[in-house]
């Protein structure tokens, strides 16, 4: 493994989870069959074995703006944040 994978989405308009999946798909090397749900994301970033890009790094760090989806409290945001809990991934909201 080689250090951190930094995915900087600041400046990207993210209004919902679909926008988030669209934004992380390419930089995280998500396969076309990726489930586009929080459980699939948790498996991808914590359990590993789904994305060769993520698997090649020790830690995934995703930076987002505190706007749109990340500006308001919601169940979906809470679930997404919980997927980042652990040693292998970090969500940084600016």
One Martini backbone bead per residue (centre of mass of N, CA, C, O) as a GRO file, in nm:
protein
   94
    1UNK     BB    1   0.102   0.034   0.014
    2UNK     BB    2   0.043   0.408  -0.066
    3UNK     BB    3  -0.085   0.580   0.137
    4UNK     BB    4  -0.282   0.840   0.036
    5UNK     BB    5  -0.609   0.905  -0.086
    6UNK     BB    6  -0.694   1.203  -0.250
    7UNK     BB    7  -1.028   1.351  -0.255
    8UNK     BB    8  -1.115   1.657  -0.415
    9UNK     BB    9  -1.454   1.811  -0.397
   10UNK     BB   10  -1.404   2.091  -0.403
   11UNK     BB   11  -1.642   2.265  -0.609
   12UNK     BB   12  -1.852   2.039  -0.602
   13UNK     BB   13  -2.171   1.965  -0.678
   14UNK     BB   14  -2.360   1.832  -0.390
   15UNK     BB   15  -2.708   1.724  -0.338
   16UNK     BB   16  -2.653   1.405  -0.338
   17UNK     BB   17  -2.570   1.080  -0.361
   18UNK     BB   18  -2.547   1.068  -0.667
   19UNK     BB   19  -2.335   1.292  -0.684
   20UNK     BB   20  -2.125   1.146  -0.514
   21UNK     BB   21  -2.087   0.898  -0.693
   22UNK     BB   22  -2.001   1.057  -0.941
   23UNK     BB   23  -1.747   1.196  -0.802
   24UNK     BB   24  -1.595   0.914  -0.698
   25UNK     BB   25  -1.568   0.706  -0.924
   26UNK     BB   26  -1.304   0.784  -1.072
   27UNK     BB   27  -1.089   0.844  -0.838
   28UNK     BB   28  -1.172   0.543  -0.706
   29UNK     BB   29  -1.228   0.314  -0.917
   30UNK     BB   30  -1.515   0.235  -0.980
   31UNK     BB   31  -1.712   0.007  -1.076
   32UNK     BB   32  -1.990  -0.038  -1.272
   33UNK     BB   33  -2.113  -0.245  -1.036
   34UNK     BB   34  -2.152  -0.048  -0.833
   35UNK     BB   35  -2.413   0.007  -0.590
   36UNK     BB   36  -2.474   0.302  -0.488
   37UNK     BB   37  -2.427   0.262  -0.167
   38UNK     BB   38  -2.337   0.260   0.159
   39UNK     BB   39  -2.264  -0.038   0.189
   40UNK     BB   40  -2.076  -0.051  -0.057
   41UNK     BB   41  -1.887   0.172   0.043
   42UNK     BB   42  -1.797   0.041   0.304
   43UNK     BB   43  -1.668  -0.202   0.169
   44UNK     BB   44  -1.469  -0.041  -0.011
   45UNK     BB   45  -1.320   0.128   0.239
   46UNK     BB   46  -1.290  -0.113   0.463
   47UNK     BB   47  -1.268  -0.405   0.336
   48UNK     BB   48  -1.236  -0.431   0.042
   49UNK     BB   49  -1.202  -0.556  -0.309
   50UNK     BB   50  -1.326  -0.338  -0.535
   51UNK     BB   51  -1.086  -0.118  -0.545
   52UNK     BB   52  -0.772  -0.077  -0.665
   53UNK     BB   53  -0.722   0.214  -0.585
   54UNK     BB   54  -0.790   0.197  -0.285
   55UNK     BB   55  -0.618  -0.063  -0.218
   56UNK     BB   56  -0.335   0.100  -0.283
   57UNK     BB   57  -0.419   0.233  -0.007
   58UNK     BB   58  -0.441   0.309   0.324
   59UNK     BB   59  -0.601   0.592   0.276
   60UNK     BB   60  -0.909   0.765   0.256
   61UNK     BB   61  -0.957   1.110   0.143
   62UNK     BB   62  -1.245   1.324   0.167
   63UNK     BB   63  -1.323   1.634   0.019
   64UNK     BB   64  -1.571   1.881   0.123
   65UNK     BB   65  -1.826   2.089   0.112
   66UNK     BB   66  -2.047   2.295   0.311
   67UNK     BB   67  -2.279   2.190   0.089
   68UNK     BB   68  -2.568   2.092   0.026
   69UNK     BB   69  -2.560   1.781   0.138
   70UNK     BB   70  -2.334   1.891   0.366
   71UNK     BB   71  -2.534   2.124   0.511
   72UNK     BB   72  -2.742   1.900   0.591
   73UNK     BB   73  -2.934   1.719   0.787
   74UNK     BB   74  -2.937   1.356   0.746
   75UNK     BB   75  -2.965   1.029   0.710
   76UNK     BB   76  -2.777   0.995   0.466
   77UNK     BB   77  -2.537   1.146   0.587
   78UNK     BB   78  -2.503   0.973   0.839
   79UNK     BB   79  -2.443   0.712   0.685
   80UNK     BB   80  -2.198   0.812   0.532
   81UNK     BB   81  -2.027   0.892   0.775
   82UNK     BB   82  -2.021   0.601   0.900
   83UNK     BB   83  -1.846   0.475   0.668
   84UNK     BB   84  -1.582   0.648   0.769
   85UNK     BB   85  -1.554   0.473   1.003
   86UNK     BB   86  -1.217   0.443   1.067
   87UNK     BB   87  -0.882   0.382   0.947
   88UNK     BB   88  -0.937   0.395   0.605
   89UNK     BB   89  -1.124   0.663   0.644
   90UNK     BB   90  -1.202   1.013   0.540
   91UNK     BB   91  -1.413   1.291   0.619
   92UNK     BB   92  -1.390   1.629   0.491
   93UNK     BB   93  -1.550   1.920   0.611
   94UNK     BB   94  -1.541   2.275   0.498
   0.00000   0.00000   0.00000
